[in-house]
Short mmCIF file of C-alpha atoms and ligand atoms in Angstrom, two decimals:
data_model
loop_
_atom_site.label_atom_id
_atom_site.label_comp_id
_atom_site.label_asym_id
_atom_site.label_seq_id
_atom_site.Cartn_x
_atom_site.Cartn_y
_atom_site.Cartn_z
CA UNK A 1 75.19 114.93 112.04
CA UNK A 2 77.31 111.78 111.76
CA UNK A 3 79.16 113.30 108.83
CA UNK A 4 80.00 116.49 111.17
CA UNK A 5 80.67 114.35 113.85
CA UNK A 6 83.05 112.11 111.10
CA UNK A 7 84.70 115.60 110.04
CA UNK A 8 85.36 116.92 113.51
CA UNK A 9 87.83 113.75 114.47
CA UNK A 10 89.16 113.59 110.70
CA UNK A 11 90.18 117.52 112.00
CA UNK A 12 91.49 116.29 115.58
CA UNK A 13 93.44 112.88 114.22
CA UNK A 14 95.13 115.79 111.61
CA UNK A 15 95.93 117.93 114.59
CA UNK A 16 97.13 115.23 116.63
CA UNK A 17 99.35 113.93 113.85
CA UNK A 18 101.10 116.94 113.20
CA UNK A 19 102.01 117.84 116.93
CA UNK A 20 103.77 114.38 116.60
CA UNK A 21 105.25 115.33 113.33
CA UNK A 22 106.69 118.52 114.85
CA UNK A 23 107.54 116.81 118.02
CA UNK A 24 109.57 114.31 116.25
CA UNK A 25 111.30 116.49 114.49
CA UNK A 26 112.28 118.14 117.58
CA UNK A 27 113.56 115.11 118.73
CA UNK A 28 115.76 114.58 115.66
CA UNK A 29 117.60 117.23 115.77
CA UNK A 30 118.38 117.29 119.65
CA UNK A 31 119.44 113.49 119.00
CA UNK A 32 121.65 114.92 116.14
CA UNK A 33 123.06 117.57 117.50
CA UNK A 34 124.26 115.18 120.47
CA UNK A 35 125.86 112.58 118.10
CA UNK A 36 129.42 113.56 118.90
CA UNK A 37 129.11 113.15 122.85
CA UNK A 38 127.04 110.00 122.32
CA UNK A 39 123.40 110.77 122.19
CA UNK A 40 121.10 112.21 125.22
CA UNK A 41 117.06 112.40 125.55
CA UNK A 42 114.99 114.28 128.22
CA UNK A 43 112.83 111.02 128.37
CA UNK A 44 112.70 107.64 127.66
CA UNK A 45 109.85 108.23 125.06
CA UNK A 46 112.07 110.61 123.32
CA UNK A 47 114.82 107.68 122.97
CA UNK A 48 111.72 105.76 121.68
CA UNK A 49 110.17 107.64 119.23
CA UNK A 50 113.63 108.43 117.84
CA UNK A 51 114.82 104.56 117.76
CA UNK A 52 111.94 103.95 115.83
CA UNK A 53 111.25 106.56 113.50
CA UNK A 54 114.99 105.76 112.49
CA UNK A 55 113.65 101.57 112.19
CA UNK A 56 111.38 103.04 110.05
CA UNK A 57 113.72 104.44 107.50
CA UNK A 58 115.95 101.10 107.48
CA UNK A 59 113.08 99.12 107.24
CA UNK A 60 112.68 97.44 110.77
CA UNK A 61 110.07 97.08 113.99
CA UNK A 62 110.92 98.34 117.46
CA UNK A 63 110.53 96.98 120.39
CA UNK A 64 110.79 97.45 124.20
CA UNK A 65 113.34 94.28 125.59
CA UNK A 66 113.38 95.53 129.51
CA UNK A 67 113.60 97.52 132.02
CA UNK A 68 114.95 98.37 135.47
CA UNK A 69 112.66 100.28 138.38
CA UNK A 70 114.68 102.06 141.17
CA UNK A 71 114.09 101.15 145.15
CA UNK A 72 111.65 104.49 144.39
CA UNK A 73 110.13 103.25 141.62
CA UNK A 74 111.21 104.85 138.65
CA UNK A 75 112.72 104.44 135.71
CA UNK A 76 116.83 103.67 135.18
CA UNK A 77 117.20 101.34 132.31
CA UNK A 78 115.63 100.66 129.12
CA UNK A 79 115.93 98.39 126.27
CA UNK A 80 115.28 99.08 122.95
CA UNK A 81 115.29 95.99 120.10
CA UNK A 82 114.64 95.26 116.69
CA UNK A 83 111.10 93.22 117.00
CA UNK A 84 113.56 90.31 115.73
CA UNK A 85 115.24 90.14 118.93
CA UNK A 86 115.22 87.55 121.75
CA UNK A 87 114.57 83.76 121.29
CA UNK A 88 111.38 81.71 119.47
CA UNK A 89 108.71 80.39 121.90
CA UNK A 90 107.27 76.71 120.83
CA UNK A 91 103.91 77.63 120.68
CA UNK A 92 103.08 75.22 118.18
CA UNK A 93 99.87 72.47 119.38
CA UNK A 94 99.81 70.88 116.55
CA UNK A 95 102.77 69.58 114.72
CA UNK A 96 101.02 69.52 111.15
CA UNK A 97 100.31 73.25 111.48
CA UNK A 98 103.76 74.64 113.02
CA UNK A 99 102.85 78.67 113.82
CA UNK A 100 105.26 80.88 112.04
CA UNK A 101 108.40 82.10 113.89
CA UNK A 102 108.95 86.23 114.04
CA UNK A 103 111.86 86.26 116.66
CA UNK A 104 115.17 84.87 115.43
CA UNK A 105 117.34 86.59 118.28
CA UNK A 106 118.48 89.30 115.95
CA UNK A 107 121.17 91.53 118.05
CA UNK A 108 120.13 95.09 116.79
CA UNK A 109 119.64 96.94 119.49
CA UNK A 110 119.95 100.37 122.06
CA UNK A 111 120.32 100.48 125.98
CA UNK A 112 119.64 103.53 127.32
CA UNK A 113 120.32 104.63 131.04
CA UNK A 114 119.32 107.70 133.21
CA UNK A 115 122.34 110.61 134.39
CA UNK A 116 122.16 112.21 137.65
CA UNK A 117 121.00 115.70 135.83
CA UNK A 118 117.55 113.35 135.01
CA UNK A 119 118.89 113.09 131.01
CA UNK A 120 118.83 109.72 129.15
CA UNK A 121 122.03 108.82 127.87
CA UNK A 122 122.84 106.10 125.61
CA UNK A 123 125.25 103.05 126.98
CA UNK A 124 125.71 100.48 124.59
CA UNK A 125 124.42 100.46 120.96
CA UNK A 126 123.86 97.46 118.09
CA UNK A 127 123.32 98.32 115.19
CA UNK A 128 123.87 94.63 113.08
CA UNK A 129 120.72 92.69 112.11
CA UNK A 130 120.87 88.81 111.43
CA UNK A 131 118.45 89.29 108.90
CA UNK A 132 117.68 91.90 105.87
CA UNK A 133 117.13 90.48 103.01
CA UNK A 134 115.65 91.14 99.35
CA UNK A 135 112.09 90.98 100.62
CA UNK A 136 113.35 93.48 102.82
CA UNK A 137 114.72 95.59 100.13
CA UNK A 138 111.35 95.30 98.49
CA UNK A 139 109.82 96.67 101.68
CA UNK A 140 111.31 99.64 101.81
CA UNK A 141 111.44 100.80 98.43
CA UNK A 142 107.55 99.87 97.59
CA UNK A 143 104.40 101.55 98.67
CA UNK A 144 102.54 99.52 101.34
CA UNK A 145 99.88 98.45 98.96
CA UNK A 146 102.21 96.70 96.67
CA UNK A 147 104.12 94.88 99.58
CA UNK A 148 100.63 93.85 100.46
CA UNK A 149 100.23 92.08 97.17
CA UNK A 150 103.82 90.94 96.84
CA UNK A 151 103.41 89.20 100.23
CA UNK A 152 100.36 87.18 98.32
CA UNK A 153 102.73 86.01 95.57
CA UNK A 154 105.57 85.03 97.90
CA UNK A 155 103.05 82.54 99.79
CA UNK A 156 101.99 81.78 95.79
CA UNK A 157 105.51 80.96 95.44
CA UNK A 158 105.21 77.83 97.55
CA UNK A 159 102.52 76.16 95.12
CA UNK A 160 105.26 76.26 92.71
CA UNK A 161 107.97 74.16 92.08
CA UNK A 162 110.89 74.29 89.46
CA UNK A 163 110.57 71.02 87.45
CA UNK A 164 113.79 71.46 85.27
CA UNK A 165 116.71 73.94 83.81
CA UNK A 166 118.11 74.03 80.02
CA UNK A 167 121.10 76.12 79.32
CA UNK A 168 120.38 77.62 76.20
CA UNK A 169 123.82 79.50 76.33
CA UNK A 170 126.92 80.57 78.72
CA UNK A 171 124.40 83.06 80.79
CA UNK A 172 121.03 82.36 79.56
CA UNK A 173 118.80 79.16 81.41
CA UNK A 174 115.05 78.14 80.33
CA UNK A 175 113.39 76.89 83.47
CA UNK A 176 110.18 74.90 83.57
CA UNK A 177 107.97 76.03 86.52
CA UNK A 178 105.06 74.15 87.45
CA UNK A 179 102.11 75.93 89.56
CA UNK A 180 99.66 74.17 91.29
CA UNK A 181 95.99 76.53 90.57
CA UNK A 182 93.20 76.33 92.54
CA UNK A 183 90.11 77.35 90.83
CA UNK A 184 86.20 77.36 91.22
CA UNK A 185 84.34 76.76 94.19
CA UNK A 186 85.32 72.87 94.72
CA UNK A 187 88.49 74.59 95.18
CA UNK A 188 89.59 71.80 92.28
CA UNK A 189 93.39 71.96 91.73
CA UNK A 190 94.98 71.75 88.32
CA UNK A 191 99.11 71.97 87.36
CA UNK A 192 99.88 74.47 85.36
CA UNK A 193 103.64 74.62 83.94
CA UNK A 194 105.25 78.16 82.98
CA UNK A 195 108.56 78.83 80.98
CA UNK A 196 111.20 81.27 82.42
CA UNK A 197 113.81 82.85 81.05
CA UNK A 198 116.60 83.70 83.49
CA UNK A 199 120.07 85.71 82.44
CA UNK A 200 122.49 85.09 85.16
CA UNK A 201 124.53 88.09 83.78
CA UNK A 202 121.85 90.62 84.59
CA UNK A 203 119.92 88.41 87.19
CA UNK A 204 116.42 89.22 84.82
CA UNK A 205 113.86 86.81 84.27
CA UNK A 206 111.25 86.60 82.19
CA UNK A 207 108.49 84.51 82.48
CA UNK A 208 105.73 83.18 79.95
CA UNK A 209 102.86 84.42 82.39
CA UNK A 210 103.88 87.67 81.41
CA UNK A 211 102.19 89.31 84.72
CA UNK A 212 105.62 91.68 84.62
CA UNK A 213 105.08 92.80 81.59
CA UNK A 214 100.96 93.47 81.47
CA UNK A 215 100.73 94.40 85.55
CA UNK A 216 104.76 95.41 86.46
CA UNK A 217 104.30 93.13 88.90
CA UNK A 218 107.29 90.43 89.61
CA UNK A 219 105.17 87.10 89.47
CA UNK A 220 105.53 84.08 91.38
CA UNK A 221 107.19 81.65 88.51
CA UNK A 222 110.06 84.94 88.96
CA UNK A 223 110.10 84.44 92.23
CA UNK A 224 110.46 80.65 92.53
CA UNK A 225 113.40 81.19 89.81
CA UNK A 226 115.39 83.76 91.91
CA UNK A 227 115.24 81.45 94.84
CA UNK A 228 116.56 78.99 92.82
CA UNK A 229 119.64 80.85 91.69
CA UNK A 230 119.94 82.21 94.84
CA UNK A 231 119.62 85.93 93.89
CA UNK A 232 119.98 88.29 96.82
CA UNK A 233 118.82 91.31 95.27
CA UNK A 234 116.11 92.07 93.03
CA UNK A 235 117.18 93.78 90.35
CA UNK A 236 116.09 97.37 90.29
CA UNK A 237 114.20 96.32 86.90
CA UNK A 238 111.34 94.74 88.99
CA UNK A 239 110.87 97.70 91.30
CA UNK A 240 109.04 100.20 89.12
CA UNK A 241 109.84 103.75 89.65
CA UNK A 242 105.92 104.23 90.12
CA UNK A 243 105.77 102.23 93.15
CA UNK A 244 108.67 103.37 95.29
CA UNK A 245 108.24 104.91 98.48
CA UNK A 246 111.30 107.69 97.60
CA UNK A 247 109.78 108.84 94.42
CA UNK A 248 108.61 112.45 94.56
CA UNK A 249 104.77 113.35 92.85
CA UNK A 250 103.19 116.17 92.10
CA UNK A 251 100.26 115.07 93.79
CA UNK A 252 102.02 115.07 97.66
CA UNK A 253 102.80 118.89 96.94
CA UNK A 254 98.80 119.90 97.60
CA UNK A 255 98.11 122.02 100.04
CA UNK A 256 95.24 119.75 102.21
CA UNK A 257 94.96 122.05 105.40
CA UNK A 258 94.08 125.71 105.40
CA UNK A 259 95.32 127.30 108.65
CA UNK A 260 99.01 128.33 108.73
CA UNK A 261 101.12 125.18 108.89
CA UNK A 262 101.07 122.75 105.72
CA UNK A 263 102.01 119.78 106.98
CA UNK A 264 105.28 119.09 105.70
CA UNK A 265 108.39 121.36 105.59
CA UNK A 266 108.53 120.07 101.62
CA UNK A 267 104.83 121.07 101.07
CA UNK A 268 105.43 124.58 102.97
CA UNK A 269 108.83 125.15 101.11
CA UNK A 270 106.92 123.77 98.04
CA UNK A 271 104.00 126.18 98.66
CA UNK A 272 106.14 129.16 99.06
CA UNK A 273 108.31 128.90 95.98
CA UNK A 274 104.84 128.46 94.02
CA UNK A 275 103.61 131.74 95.86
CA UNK A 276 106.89 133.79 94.74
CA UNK A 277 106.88 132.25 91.24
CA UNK A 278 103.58 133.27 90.77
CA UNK A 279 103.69 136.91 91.55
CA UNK A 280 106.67 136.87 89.40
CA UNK A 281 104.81 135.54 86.29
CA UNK A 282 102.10 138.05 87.17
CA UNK A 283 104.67 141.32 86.89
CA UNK A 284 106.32 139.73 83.53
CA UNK A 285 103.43 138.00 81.59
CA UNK A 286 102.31 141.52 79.65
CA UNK A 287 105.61 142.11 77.85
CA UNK A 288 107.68 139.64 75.62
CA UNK A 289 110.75 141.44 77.55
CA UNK A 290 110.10 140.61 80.94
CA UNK A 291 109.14 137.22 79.91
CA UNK A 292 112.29 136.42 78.28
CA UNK A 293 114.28 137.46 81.01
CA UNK A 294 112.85 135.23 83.62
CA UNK A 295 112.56 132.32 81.35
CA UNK A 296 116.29 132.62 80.95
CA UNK A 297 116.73 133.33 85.14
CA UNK A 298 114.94 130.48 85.74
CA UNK A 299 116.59 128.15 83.28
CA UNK A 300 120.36 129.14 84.58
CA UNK A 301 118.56 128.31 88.35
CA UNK A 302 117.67 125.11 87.23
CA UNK A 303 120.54 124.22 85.60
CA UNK A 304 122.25 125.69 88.70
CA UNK A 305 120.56 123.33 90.90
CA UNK A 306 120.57 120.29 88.99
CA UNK A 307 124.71 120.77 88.91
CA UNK A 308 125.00 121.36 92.67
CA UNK A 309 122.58 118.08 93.25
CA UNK A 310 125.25 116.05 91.29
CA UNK A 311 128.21 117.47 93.48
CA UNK A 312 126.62 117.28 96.95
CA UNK A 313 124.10 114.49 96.40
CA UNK A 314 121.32 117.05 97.90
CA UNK A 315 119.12 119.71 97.00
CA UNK A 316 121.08 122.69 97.58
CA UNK A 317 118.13 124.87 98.47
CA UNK A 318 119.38 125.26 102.66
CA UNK A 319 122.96 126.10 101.68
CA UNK A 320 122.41 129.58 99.81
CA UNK A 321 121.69 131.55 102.30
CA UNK A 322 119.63 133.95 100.34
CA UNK A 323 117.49 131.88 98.97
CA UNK A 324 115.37 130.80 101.74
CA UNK A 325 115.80 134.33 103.29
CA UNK A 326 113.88 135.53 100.32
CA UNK A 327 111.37 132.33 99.71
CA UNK A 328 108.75 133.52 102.87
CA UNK A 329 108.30 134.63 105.76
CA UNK A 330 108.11 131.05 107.37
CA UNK A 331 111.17 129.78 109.16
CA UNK A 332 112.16 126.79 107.33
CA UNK A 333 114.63 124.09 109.24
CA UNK A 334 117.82 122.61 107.14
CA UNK A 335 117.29 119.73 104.70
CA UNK A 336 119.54 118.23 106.93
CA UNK A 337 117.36 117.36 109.81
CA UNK A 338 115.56 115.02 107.99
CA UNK A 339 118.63 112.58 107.36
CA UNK A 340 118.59 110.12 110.62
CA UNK A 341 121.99 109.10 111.53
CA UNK A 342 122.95 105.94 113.17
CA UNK A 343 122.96 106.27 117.04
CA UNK A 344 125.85 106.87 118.92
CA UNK A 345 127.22 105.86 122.61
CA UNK A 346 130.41 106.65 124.44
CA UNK A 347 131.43 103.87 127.21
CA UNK A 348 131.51 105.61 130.26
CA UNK A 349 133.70 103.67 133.75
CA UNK A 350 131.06 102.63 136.37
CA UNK A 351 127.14 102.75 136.85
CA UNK A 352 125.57 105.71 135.15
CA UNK A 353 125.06 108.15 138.23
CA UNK A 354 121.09 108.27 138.95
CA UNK A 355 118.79 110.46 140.33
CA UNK A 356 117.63 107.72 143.08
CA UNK A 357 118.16 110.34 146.00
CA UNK A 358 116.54 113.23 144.58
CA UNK A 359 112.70 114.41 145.97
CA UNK A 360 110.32 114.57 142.73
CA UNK A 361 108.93 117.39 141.73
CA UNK A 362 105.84 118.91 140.11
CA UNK A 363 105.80 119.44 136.52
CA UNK A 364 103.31 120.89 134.55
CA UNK A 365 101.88 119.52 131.69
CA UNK A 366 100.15 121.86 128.86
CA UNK A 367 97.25 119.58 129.51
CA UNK A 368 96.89 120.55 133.33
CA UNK A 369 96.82 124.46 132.68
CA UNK A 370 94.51 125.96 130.90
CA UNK A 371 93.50 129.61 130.81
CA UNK A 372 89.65 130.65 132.78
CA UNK A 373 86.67 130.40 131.32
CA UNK A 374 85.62 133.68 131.61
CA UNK A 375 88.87 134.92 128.66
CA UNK A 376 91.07 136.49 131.73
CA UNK A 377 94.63 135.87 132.04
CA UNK A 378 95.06 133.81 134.79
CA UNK A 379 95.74 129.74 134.57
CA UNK A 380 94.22 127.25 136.58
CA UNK A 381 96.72 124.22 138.06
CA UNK A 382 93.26 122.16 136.86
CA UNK A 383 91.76 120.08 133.83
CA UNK A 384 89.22 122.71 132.30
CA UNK A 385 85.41 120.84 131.85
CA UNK A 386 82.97 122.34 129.54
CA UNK A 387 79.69 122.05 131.22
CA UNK A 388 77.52 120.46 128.94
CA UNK A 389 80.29 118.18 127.52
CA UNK A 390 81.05 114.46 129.19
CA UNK A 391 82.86 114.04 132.35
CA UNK A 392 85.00 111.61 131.53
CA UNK A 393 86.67 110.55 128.14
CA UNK A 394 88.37 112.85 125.60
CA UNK A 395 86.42 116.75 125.32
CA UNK A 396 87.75 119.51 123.06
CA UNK A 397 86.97 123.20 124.69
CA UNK A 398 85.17 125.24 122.28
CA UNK A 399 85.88 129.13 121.58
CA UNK A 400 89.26 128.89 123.75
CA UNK A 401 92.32 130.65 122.08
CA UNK A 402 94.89 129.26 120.37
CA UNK A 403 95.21 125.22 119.38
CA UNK A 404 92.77 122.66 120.74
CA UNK A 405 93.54 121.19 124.42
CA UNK A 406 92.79 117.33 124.90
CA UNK A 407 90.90 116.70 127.84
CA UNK A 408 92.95 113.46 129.85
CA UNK A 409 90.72 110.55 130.53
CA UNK A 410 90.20 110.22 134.26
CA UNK A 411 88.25 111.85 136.26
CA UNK A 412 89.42 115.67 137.19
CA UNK A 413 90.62 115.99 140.96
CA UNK A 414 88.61 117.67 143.03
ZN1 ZN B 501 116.78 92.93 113.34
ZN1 ZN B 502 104.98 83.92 85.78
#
């Protein structure tokens, strides 16, 4: 029961997730399609999700600076920062321990104000950070798992401490790094000293620990090194290609969900390339003929499409229009849509006209409608209740058509 019970959310979080997906998406391209004008949202939460699923892709947090009620109450102005922004609070009791410092009054950010047609238009936009570094760099090109453990070494780091530096010639330094170790459970301490070998040409170092070389993991000796030199970038050496977020695997191409929708557009595109190539192997596989002729097809396509990557920098699969005519029956959006481009405002003379006067009107939800119990066509202005499920809290209808509903969680109006 607890397994079924463990199955039916795992189903509900998947559903959930890919309305969002979809919903984003939406967003996107609205906010794209927009960038000449300076961008416009139908909500503030639009404006949100779009600030920071394009945070996400530069590698930075989001969050909400202020905002400004009308004499009615609603919304006019928001603020949108990197998490960065605004000044440090002393929190610190005691001065041994000082607390770590997150905000260091980075200026990234995106005001956003409402129009008198009740659209959110974008006033004033930042888009300079006062920080970014290599650990940032590291961040975005690593999976999450191997920031995790990176995060360990850089606090490693600070047990270590660079004792001296030989030139051995014009680019190449030996430095002596000693490590403080704490071992066993007296948590005794004992000073370990590594040798690294740094080029200053190539900014590589190797170190006598040889972690790098038996885990591909930069180690902490490295680390204390770089700072030294003051290195700004780690070279791409230390990233391995295994461990980048970018890199494409055969693996993420899986189909996990049976109804209609895979989950990505790459998995669906993916998915119906497979289902074409397949049929194709199945007409040609009983004659040496046929299978020479769609060997060579296949090799001109892919030498086709590695040539047109090189010139455009892109996967020219959305610019032949044929091509994903003939791929499926599935309506597949642009490759295009997924690039996020830097938001956009145009200065306009004067306070943004609101909609301050204006009575409010009723808008319904897809959550407040729902069709009758008894399968006829006609909608209810009223949250649907199964009878023997809870009252209040989250209730998914059973045997209703189409996707799941999700029951709000206060109590229905009678
Ligand atoms: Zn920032
Ligand atoms: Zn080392």
């Amino acid at each position: 029961m607890r397994y079924l019970v463990g199955l039916h959310e795992k189903i509900v979080m998947r559903f959930v997730r890919m309305r969002m997906e979809i919903r984003q998406l939406k967003i996107m391209n609205k906010g794209l399609k927009n960038q000449k004008e300076g961008m416009e949202f139908d909500t503030s939460d639009e404006a949100y999700i779009y600030y920071s699923t394009y945070a996400k892709e530069k590698g930075f947090a989001v969050s909400k600076r202020n905002s400004r009620k009308g004499s009615d109450g609603k919304l006019m102005n928001v603020t949108f920062q990197c998490n960065r922004g605004g000044k440090a609070k002393v929190t610190t009791i005691n001065p041994v321990k000082p607390r770590p410092q997150t905000k260091i009054e980075c200026p990234a950010r995106l005001n956003l104000s409402i129009c008198r047609d009740g659209r959110w238009r974008l006033n004033k936009v930042a888009l300079e950070h006062n920080h970014m570094s290599w650990r940032h760099n590291f961040n975005v090109f690593t999976t999450n798992a191997k920031f995790k453990e990176f995060q360990k070494l850089f606090v490693r780091r600070l047990n270590c401490e660079v004792m001296s530096e030989t030139k051995v010639d014009y680019v190449r330094s030996k430095y002596e790094v000693e490590e403080d170790i704490i071992f066993g459970e007296f948590k005794r301490k004992r000073r370990v000293s590594f040798i690294v070998d740094f080029n200053g040409e190539t900014n590589e170092a190797n170190c006598s620990c040889r972690l790098f070389e038996f885990k591909g993991m930069v180690c902490q000796h490295q680390l204390a090194v770089f700072h030294r030199r003051r290195v700004e970038r780690l070279p791409e050496k230390y990233v391995l290609r295994r461990w980048r977020k970018d890199v494409k695997r055969v693996h993420t191409k899986i189909r996990i969900n049976y109804d209609n929708s895979s989950s990505t557009i790459e998995a669906r595109r993916h998915d119906n390339m497979c289902n074409l190539f397949n049929e194709v192997a199945d007409l040609a596989e009983d004659s040496e003929e046929k299978y020479e002729i769609v060997i060579g097809r296949i090799r001109e396509l892919k030498i086709e499409l590695l040539q047109s990557s090189v010139i455009c920098g892109s996967n020219l699969l959305s610019d032949t229009p044929n091509a994903s005519a003939s791929l499926g029956d599935v309506a597949i959006p642009s490759k295009e849509s997924r690039n996020i481009l830097d938001p956009k405002a145009v200065t306009r003379k004067g306070r943004p006209p609101t909609t301050r006067k204006q009575g409010w009107t009723v808008v319904c939800t897809p959550a407040c409608c729902v069709q009758s119990a008894d399968g006829s066509n006609a909608f209810r202005h009223k949250p649907f209740f199964h009878p023997n499920g809870h009252q209040y809290g989250q209730q998914m209808i059973v045997g209703q058509p189409g996707p799941f509903f999700y029951m709000p969680t206060y109590p229905p109006s009678q």
